[in-house]
mmCIF file of C-alpha atoms and ligand atoms in Angstrom:
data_model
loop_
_atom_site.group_PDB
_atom_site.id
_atom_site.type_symbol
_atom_site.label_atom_id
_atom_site.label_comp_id
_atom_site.label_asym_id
_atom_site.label_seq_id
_atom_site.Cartn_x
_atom_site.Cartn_y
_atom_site.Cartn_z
ATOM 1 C CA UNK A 28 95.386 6.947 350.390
ATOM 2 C CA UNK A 29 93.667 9.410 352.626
ATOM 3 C CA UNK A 30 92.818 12.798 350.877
ATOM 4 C CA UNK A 31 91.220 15.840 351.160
ATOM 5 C CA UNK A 32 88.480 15.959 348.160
ATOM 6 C CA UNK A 33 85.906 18.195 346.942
ATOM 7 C CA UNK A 34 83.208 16.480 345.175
ATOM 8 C CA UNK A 35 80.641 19.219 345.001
ATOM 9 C CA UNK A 36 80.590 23.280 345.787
ATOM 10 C CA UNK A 37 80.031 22.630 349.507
ATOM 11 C CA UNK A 38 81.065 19.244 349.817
ATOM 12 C CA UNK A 39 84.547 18.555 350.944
ATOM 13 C CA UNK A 40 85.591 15.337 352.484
ATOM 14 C CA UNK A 41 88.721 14.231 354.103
ATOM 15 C CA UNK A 42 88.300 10.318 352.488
ATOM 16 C CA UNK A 43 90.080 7.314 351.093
ATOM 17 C CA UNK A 44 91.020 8.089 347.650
ATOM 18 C CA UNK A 45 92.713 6.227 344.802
ATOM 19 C CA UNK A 46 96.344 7.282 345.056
ATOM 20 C CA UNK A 47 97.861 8.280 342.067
ATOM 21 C CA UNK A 48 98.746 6.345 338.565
ATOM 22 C CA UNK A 49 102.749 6.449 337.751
ATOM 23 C CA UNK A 50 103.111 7.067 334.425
ATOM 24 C CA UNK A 51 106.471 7.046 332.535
ATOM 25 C CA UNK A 52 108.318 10.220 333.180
ATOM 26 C CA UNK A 53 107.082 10.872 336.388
ATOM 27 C CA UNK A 54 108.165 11.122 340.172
ATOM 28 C CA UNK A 55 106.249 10.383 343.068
ATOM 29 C CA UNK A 56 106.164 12.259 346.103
ATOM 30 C CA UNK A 57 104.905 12.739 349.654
ATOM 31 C CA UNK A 58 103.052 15.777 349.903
ATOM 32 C CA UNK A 59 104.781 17.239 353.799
ATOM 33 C CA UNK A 60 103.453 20.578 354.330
ATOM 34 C CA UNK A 61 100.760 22.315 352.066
ATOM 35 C CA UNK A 62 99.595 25.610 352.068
ATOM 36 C CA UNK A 63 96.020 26.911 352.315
ATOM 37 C CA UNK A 64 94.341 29.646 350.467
ATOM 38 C CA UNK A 65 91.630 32.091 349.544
ATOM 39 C CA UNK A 66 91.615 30.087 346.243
ATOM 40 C CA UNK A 67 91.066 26.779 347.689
ATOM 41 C CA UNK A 68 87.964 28.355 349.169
ATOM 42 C CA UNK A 69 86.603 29.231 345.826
ATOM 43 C CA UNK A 70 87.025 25.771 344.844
ATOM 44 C CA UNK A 71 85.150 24.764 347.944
ATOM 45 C CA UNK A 72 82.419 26.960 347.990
ATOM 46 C CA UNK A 73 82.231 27.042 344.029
ATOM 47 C CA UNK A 74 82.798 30.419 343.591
ATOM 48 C CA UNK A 75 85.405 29.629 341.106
ATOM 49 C CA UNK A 76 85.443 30.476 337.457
ATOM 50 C CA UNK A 77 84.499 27.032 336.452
ATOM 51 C CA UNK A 78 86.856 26.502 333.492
ATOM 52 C CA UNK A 79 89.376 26.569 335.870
ATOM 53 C CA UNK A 80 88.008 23.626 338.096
ATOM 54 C CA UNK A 81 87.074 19.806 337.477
ATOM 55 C CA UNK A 82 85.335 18.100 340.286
ATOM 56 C CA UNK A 83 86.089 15.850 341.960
ATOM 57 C CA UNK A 84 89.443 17.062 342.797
ATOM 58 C CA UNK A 85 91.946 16.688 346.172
ATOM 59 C CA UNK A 86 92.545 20.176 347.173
ATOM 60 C CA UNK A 87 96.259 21.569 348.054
ATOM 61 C CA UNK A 88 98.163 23.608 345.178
ATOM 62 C CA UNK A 89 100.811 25.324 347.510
ATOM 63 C CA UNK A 90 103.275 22.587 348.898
ATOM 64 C CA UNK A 91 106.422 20.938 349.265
ATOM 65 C CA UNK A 92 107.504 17.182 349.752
ATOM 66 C CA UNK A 93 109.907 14.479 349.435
ATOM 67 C CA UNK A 94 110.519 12.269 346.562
ATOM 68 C CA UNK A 95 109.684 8.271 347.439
ATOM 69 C CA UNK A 96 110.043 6.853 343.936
ATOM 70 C CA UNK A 97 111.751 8.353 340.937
ATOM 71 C CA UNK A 98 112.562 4.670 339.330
ATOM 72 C CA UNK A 99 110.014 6.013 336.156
ATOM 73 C CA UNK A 100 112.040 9.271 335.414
ATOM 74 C CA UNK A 101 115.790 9.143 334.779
ATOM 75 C CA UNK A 102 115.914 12.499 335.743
ATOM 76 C CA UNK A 103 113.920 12.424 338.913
ATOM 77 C CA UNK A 104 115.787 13.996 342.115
ATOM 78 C CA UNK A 105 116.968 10.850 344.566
ATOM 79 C CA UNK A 106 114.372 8.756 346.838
ATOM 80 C CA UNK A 107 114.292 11.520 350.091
ATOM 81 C CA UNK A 108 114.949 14.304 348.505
ATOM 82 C CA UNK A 109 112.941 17.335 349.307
ATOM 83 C CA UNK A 110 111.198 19.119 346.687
ATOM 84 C CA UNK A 111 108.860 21.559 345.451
ATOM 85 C CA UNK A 112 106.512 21.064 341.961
ATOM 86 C CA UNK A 113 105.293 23.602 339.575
ATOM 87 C CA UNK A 114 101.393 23.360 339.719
ATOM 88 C CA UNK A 115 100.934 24.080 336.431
ATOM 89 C CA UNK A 116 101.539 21.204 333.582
ATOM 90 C CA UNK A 117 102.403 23.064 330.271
ATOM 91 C CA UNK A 118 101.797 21.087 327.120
ATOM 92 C CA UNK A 119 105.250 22.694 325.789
ATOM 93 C CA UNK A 120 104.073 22.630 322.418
ATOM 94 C CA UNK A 121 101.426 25.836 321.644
ATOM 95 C CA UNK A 122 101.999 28.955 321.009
ATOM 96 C CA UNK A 123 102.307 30.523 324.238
ATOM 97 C CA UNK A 124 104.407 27.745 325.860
ATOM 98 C CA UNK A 125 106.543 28.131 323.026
ATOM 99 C CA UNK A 126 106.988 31.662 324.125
ATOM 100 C CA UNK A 127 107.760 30.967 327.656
ATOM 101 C CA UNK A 128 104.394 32.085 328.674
ATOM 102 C CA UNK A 129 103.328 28.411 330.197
ATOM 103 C CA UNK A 130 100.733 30.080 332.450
ATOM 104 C CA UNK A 131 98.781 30.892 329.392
ATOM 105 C CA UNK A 132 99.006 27.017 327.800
ATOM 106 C CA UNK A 133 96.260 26.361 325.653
ATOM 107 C CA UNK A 134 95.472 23.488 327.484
ATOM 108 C CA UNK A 135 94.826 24.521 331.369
ATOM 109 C CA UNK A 136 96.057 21.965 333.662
ATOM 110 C CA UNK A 137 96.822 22.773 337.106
ATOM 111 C CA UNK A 138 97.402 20.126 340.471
ATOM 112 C CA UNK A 139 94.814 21.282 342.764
ATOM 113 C CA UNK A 140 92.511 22.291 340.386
ATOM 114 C CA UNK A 141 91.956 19.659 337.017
ATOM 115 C CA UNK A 142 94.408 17.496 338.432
ATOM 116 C CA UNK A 143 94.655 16.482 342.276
ATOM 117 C CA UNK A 144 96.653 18.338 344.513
ATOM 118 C CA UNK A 145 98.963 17.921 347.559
ATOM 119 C CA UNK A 146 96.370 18.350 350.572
ATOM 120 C CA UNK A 147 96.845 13.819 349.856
ATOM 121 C CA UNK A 148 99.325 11.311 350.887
ATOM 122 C CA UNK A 149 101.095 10.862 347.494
ATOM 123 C CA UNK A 150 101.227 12.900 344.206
ATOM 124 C CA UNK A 151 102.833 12.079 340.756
ATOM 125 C CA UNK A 152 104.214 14.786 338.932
ATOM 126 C CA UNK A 153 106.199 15.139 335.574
ATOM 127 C CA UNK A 154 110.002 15.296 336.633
ATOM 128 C CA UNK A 155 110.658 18.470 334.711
ATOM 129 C CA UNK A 156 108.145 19.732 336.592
ATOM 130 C CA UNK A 157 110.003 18.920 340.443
ATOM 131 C CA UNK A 158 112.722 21.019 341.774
ATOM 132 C CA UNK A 159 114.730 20.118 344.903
ATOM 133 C CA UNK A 160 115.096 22.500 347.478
ATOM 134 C CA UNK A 161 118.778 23.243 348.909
ATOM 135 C CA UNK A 162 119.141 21.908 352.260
ATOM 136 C CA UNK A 163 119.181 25.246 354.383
ATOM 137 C CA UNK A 164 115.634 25.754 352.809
ATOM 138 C CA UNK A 165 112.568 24.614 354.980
ATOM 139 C CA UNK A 166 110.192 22.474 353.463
ATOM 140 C CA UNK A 167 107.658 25.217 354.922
ATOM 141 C CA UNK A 168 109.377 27.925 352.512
ATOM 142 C CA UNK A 169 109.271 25.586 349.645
ATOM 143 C CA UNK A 170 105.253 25.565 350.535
ATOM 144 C CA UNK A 171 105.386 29.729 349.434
ATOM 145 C CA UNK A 172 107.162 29.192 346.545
ATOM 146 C CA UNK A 173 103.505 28.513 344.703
ATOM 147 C CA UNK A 174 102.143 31.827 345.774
ATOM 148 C CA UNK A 175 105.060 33.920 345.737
ATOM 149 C CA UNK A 176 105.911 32.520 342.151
ATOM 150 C CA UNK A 177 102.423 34.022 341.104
ATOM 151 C CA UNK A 178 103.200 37.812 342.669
ATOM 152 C CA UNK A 179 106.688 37.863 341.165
ATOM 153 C CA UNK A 180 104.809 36.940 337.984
ATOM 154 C CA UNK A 181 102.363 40.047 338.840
ATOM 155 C CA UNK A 182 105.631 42.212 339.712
ATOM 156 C CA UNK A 183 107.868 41.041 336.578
ATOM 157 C CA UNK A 184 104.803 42.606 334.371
ATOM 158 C CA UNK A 185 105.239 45.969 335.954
ATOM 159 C CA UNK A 186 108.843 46.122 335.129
ATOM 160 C CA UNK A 187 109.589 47.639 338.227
ATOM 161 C CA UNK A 188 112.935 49.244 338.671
ATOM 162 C CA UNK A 189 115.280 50.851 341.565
ATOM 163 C CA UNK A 190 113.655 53.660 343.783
ATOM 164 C CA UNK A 191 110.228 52.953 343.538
ATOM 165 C CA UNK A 192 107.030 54.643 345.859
ATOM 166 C CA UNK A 193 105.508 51.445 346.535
ATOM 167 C CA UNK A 194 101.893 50.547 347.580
ATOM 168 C CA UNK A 195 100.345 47.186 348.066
ATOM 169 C CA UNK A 196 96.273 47.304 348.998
ATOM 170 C CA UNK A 197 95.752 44.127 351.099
ATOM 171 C CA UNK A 198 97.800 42.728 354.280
ATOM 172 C CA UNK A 199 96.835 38.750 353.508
ATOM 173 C CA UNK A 200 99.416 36.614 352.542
ATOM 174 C CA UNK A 201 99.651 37.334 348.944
ATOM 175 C CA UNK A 202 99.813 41.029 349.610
ATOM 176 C CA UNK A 203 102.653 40.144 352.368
ATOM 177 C CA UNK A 204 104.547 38.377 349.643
ATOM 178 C CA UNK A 205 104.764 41.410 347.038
ATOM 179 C CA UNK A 206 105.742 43.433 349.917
ATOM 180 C CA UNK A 207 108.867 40.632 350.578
ATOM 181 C CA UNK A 208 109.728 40.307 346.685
ATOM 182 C CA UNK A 209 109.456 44.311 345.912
ATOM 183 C CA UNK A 210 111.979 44.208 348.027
ATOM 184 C CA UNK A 211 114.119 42.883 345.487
ATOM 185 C CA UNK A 212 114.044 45.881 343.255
ATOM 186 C CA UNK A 213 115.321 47.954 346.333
ATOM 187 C CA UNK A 214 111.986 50.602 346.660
ATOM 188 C CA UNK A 215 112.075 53.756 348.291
ATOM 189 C CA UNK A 216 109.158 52.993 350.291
ATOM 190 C CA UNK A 217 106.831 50.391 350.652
ATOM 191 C CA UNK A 218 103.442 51.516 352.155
ATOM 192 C CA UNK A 219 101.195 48.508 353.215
ATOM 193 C CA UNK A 220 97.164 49.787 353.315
ATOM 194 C CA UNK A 221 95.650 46.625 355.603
ATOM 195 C CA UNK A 222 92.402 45.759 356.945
ATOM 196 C CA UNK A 223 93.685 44.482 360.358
ATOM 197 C CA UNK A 224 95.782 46.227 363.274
ATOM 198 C CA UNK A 225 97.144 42.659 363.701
ATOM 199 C CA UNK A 226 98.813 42.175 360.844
ATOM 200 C CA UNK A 227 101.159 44.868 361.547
ATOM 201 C CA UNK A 228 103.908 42.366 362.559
ATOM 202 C CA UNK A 229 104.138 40.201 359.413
ATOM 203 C CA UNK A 230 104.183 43.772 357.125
ATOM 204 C CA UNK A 231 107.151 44.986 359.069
ATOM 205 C CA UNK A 232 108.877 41.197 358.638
ATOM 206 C CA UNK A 233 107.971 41.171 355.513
ATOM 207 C CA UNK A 234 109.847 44.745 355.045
ATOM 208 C CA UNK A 235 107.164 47.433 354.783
ATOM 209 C CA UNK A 236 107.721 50.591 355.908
ATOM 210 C CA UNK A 237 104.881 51.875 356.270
ATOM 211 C CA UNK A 238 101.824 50.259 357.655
ATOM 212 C CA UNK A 239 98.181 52.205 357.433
ATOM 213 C CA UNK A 240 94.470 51.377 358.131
ATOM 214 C CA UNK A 241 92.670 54.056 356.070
ATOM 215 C CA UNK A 242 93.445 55.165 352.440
ATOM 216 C CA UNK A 243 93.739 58.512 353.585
ATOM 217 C CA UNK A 244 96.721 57.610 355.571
ATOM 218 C CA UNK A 245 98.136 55.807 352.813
ATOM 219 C CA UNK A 246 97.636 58.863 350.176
ATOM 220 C CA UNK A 247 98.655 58.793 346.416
ATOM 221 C CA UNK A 248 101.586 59.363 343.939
ATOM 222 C CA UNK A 249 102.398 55.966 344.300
ATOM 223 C CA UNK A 250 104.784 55.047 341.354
ATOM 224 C CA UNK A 251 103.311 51.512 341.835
ATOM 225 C CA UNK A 252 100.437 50.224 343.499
ATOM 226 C CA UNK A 253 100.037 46.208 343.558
ATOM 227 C CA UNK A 254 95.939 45.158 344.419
ATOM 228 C CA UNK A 255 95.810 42.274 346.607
ATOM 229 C CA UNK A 256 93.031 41.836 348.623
ATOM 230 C CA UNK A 257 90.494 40.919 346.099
ATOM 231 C CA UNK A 258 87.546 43.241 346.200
ATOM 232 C CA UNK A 259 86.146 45.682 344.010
ATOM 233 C CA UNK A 260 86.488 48.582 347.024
ATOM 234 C CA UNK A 261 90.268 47.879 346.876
ATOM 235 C CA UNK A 262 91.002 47.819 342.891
ATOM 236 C CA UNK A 263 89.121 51.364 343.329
ATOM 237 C CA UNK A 264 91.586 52.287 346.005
ATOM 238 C CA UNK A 265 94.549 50.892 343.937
ATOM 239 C CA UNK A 266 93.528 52.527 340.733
ATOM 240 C CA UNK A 267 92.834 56.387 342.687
ATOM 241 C CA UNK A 268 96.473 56.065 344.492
ATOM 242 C CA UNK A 269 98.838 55.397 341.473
ATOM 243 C CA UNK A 270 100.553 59.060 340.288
ATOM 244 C CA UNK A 271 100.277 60.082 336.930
ATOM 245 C CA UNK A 272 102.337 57.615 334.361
ATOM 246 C CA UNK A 273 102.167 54.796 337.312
ATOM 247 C CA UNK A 274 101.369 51.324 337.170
ATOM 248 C CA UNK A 275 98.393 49.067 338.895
ATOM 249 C CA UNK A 276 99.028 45.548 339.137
ATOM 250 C CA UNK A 277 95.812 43.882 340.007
ATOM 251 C CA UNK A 278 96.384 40.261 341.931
ATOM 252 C CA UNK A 279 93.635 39.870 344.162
ATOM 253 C CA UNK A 280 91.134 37.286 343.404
ATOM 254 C CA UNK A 281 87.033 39.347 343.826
ATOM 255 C CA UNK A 282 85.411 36.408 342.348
ATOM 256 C CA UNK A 283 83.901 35.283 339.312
ATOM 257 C CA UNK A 284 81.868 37.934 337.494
ATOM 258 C CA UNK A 285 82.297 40.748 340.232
ATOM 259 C CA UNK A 286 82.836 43.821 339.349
ATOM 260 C CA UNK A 287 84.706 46.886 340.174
ATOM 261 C CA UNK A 288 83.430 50.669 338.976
ATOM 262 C CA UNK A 289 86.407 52.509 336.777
ATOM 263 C CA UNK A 290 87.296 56.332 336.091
ATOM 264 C CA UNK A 291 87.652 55.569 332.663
ATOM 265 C CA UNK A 292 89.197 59.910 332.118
ATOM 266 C CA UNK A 293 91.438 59.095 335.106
ATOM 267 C CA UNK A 294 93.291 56.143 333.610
ATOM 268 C CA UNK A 295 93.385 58.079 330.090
ATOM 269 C CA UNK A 296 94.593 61.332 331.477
ATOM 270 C CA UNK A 297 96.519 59.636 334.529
ATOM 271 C CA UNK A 298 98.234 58.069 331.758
ATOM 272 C CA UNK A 299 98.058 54.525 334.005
ATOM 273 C CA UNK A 300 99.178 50.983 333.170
ATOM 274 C CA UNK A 301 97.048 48.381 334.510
ATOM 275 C CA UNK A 302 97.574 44.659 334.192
ATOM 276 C CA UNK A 303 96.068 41.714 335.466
ATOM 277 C CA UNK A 304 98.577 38.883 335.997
ATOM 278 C CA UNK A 305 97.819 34.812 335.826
ATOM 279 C CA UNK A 306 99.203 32.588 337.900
ATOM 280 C CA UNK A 307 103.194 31.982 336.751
ATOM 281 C CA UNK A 308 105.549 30.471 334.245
ATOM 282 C CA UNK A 309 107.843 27.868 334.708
ATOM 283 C CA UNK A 310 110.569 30.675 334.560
ATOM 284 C CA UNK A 311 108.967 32.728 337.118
ATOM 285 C CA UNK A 312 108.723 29.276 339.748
ATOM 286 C CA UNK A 313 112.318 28.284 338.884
ATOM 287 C CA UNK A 314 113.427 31.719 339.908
ATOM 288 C CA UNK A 315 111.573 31.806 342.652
ATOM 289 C CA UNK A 316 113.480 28.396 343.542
ATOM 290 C CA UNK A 317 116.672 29.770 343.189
ATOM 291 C CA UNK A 318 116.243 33.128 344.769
ATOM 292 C CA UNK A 319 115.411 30.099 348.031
ATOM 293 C CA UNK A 320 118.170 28.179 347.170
ATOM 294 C CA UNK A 321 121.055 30.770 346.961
ATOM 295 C CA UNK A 322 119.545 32.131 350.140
ATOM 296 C CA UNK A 323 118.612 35.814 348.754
ATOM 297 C CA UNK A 324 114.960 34.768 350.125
ATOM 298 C CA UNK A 325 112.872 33.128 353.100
ATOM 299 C CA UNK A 326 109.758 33.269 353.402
ATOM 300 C CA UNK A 327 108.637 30.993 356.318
ATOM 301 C CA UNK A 328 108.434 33.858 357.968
ATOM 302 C CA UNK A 329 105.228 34.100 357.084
ATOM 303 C CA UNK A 330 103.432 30.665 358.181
ATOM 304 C CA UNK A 331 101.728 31.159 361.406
ATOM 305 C CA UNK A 332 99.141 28.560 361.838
ATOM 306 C CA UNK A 333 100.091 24.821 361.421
ATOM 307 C CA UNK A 334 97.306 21.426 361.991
ATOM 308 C CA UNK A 335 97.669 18.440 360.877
ATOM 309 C CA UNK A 336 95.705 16.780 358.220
ATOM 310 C CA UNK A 337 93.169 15.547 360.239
ATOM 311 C CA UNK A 338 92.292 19.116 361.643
ATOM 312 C CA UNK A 339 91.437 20.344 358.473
ATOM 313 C CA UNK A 340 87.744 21.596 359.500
ATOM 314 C CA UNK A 341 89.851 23.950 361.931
ATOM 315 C CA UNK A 342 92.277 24.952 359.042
ATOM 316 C CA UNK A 343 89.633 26.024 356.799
ATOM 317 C CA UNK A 344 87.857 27.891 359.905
ATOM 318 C CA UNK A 345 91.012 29.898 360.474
ATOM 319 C CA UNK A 346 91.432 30.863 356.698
ATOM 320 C CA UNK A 347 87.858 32.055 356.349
ATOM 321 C CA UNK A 348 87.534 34.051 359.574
ATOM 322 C CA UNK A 349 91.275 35.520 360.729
ATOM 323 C CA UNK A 350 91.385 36.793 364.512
ATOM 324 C CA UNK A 351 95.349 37.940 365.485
ATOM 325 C CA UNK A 352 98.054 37.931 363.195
ATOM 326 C CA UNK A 353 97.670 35.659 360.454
ATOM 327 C CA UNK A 354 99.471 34.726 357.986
ATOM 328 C CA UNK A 355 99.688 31.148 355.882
ATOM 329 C CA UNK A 356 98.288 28.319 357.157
ATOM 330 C CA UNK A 357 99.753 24.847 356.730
ATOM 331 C CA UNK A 358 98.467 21.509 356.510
ATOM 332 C CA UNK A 359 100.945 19.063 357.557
ATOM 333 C CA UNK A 360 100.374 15.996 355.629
ATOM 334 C CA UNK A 361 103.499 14.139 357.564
ATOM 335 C CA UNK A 362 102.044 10.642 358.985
ATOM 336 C CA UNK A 363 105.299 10.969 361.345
ATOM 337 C CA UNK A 364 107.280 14.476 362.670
ATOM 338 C CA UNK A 365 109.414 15.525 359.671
ATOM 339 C CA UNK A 366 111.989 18.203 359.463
ATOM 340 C CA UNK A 367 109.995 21.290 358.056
HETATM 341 ZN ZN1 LIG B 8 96.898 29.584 346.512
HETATM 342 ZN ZN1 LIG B 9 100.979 24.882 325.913
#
């Protein structure tokens, strides 16, 4: 099958590869649409914390698809049904999957990062693992569920409740996201501080009221303040615009081993909560599939650049350099037009 590998930090082919070994248990699928990320640029350029990586590996942990044989799993979803797979395989049986926290398994497996992922013409995946998507939902919103899964992990941990001052540091596509599912808790506000007039559009879609340039503009007091763009400037930005007794959620990816300085009598007297927040548990996707399913969420809202697998070079281009409004970018894996 034709896949899109990375054999070395800096080498990524898209290449014949040996499709995928059924195993019993397990449903295969048709990768349709998958999603592209600052992550799978770590992986490519080997930036990545390398416990978290084996090489060679086919890229693509954000995606949806359609089932083409379940005949090894009794309980796989029907041949053409369309589906979306949590990334993360949970060995069910330590400690922390035994407390529902499956994002902290002792044993780290992840599609897209030790195991292949989706950016490939077929994937096998552990049927308690694949969830089918209700028909009103696009097979482009069941490509977010990955990401959004991992910021309503990041929001659940600050407990957030009714009537919140909101701030989220970033305007990429994670920091779009927590603006969309902070929504749930009905805010106050929600103040977005971006990087880029452009993005102005997708904040206000993705319900923020507020949309600022400058951390001046956005202030402080914030009751909670959710980091997502990923660099040390910004967790110092998150950290100074919390109000006393608030919470920082830090989501943003800076890279392995960077660093960010810390007002170490600022978080003691501001009496702060800080938390980091790892990918997402099973619960967290599931919900995430429901809250699509029952219709209380969309998010394809926020896909604005589509090429086909074969473009990838230009897919990776637009991720690491963003001109206009930009929001995810798909790879559509589809040898054929499919309904997205
Ligand atoms: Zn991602
Ligand atoms: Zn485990």
């Amino acid at each position: 099958m034709k896949a899109l590998v990375v054999r070395e930090p800096g080498q990524i082919t898209l290449e014949e590869y040996p499709g995928p070994v059924q195993v019993p248990g397990s449903v295969l699928i048709r990768p349709v649409v998958v999603g592209m990320c600052g992550t799978d640029l770590e992986i490519i350029d080997g930036h990545i914390d390398p416990a978290y990586v084996h090489r060679p590996v086919v890229l693509g942990h954000e995606w949806s698809g359609v089932v083409v044989d379940g005949t090894d799993a009794p309980e796989s979803p029907p041949v053409g049904t369309r589906v979306v797979v949590e990334g993360i395989v949970p060995c069910r049986h330590c400690a922390a999957c035994v407390a529902g926290d499956t994002n902290l398994c002792q044993t780290y497996e992840e599609f897209g990062f030790t195991r292949d992922g989706a950016a490939a013409e077929l994937l096998s995946a552990p049927s308690e693992l694949v969830h089918a998507l209700a028909p009103e939902v696009s097979l482009e919103s069941g490509a977010l569920v990955e990401p959004a899964s991992v910021v309503l992990r990041a929001l659940l941990r600050a407990a957030p409740r009714p009537g919140l001052r909101i701030l989220v540091v970033g305007d990429g596509t994670v920091a779009l996201l927590a603006a969309t599912l902070a929504r749930l808790w009905s805010p106050a506000s929600v103040t977005m501080l971006g990087a880029r007039p452009d993005q102005h559009i997708l904040a206000s879609a993705a319900g923020v009221d507020t949309f600022v340039l400058d951390s001046s503009s956005a202030g402080g007091g914030y009751d909670l303040v959710i980091e997502a763009a990923g660099a040390a400037s910004a967790v110092e930005t998150a950290m100074g615009a919390a109000r006393r007794g608030g919470r920082v959620v830090l989501l943003g990816l800076a890279g392995n081993n960077i660093t960010a300085p810390l007002r170490i009598d600022d978080v003691v007297n501001g009496d702060l909560t800080v938390s980091g927040s790892f990918a997402y548990t099973s619960s967290t996707f599931r919900t995430v599939v429901d809250l699509l399913n029952t219709g209380r969420l969309t998010l394809d809202f926020l896909v604005t650049h589509r090429f086909p697998l074969t473009q990838w070079e230009s897919a990776l281009a637009a991720l690491r350099s963003p001109t206009g409004t930009r929001g995810k970018i798909l790879l559509d894996i589809s040898p054929s037009p499919t309904k997205k």
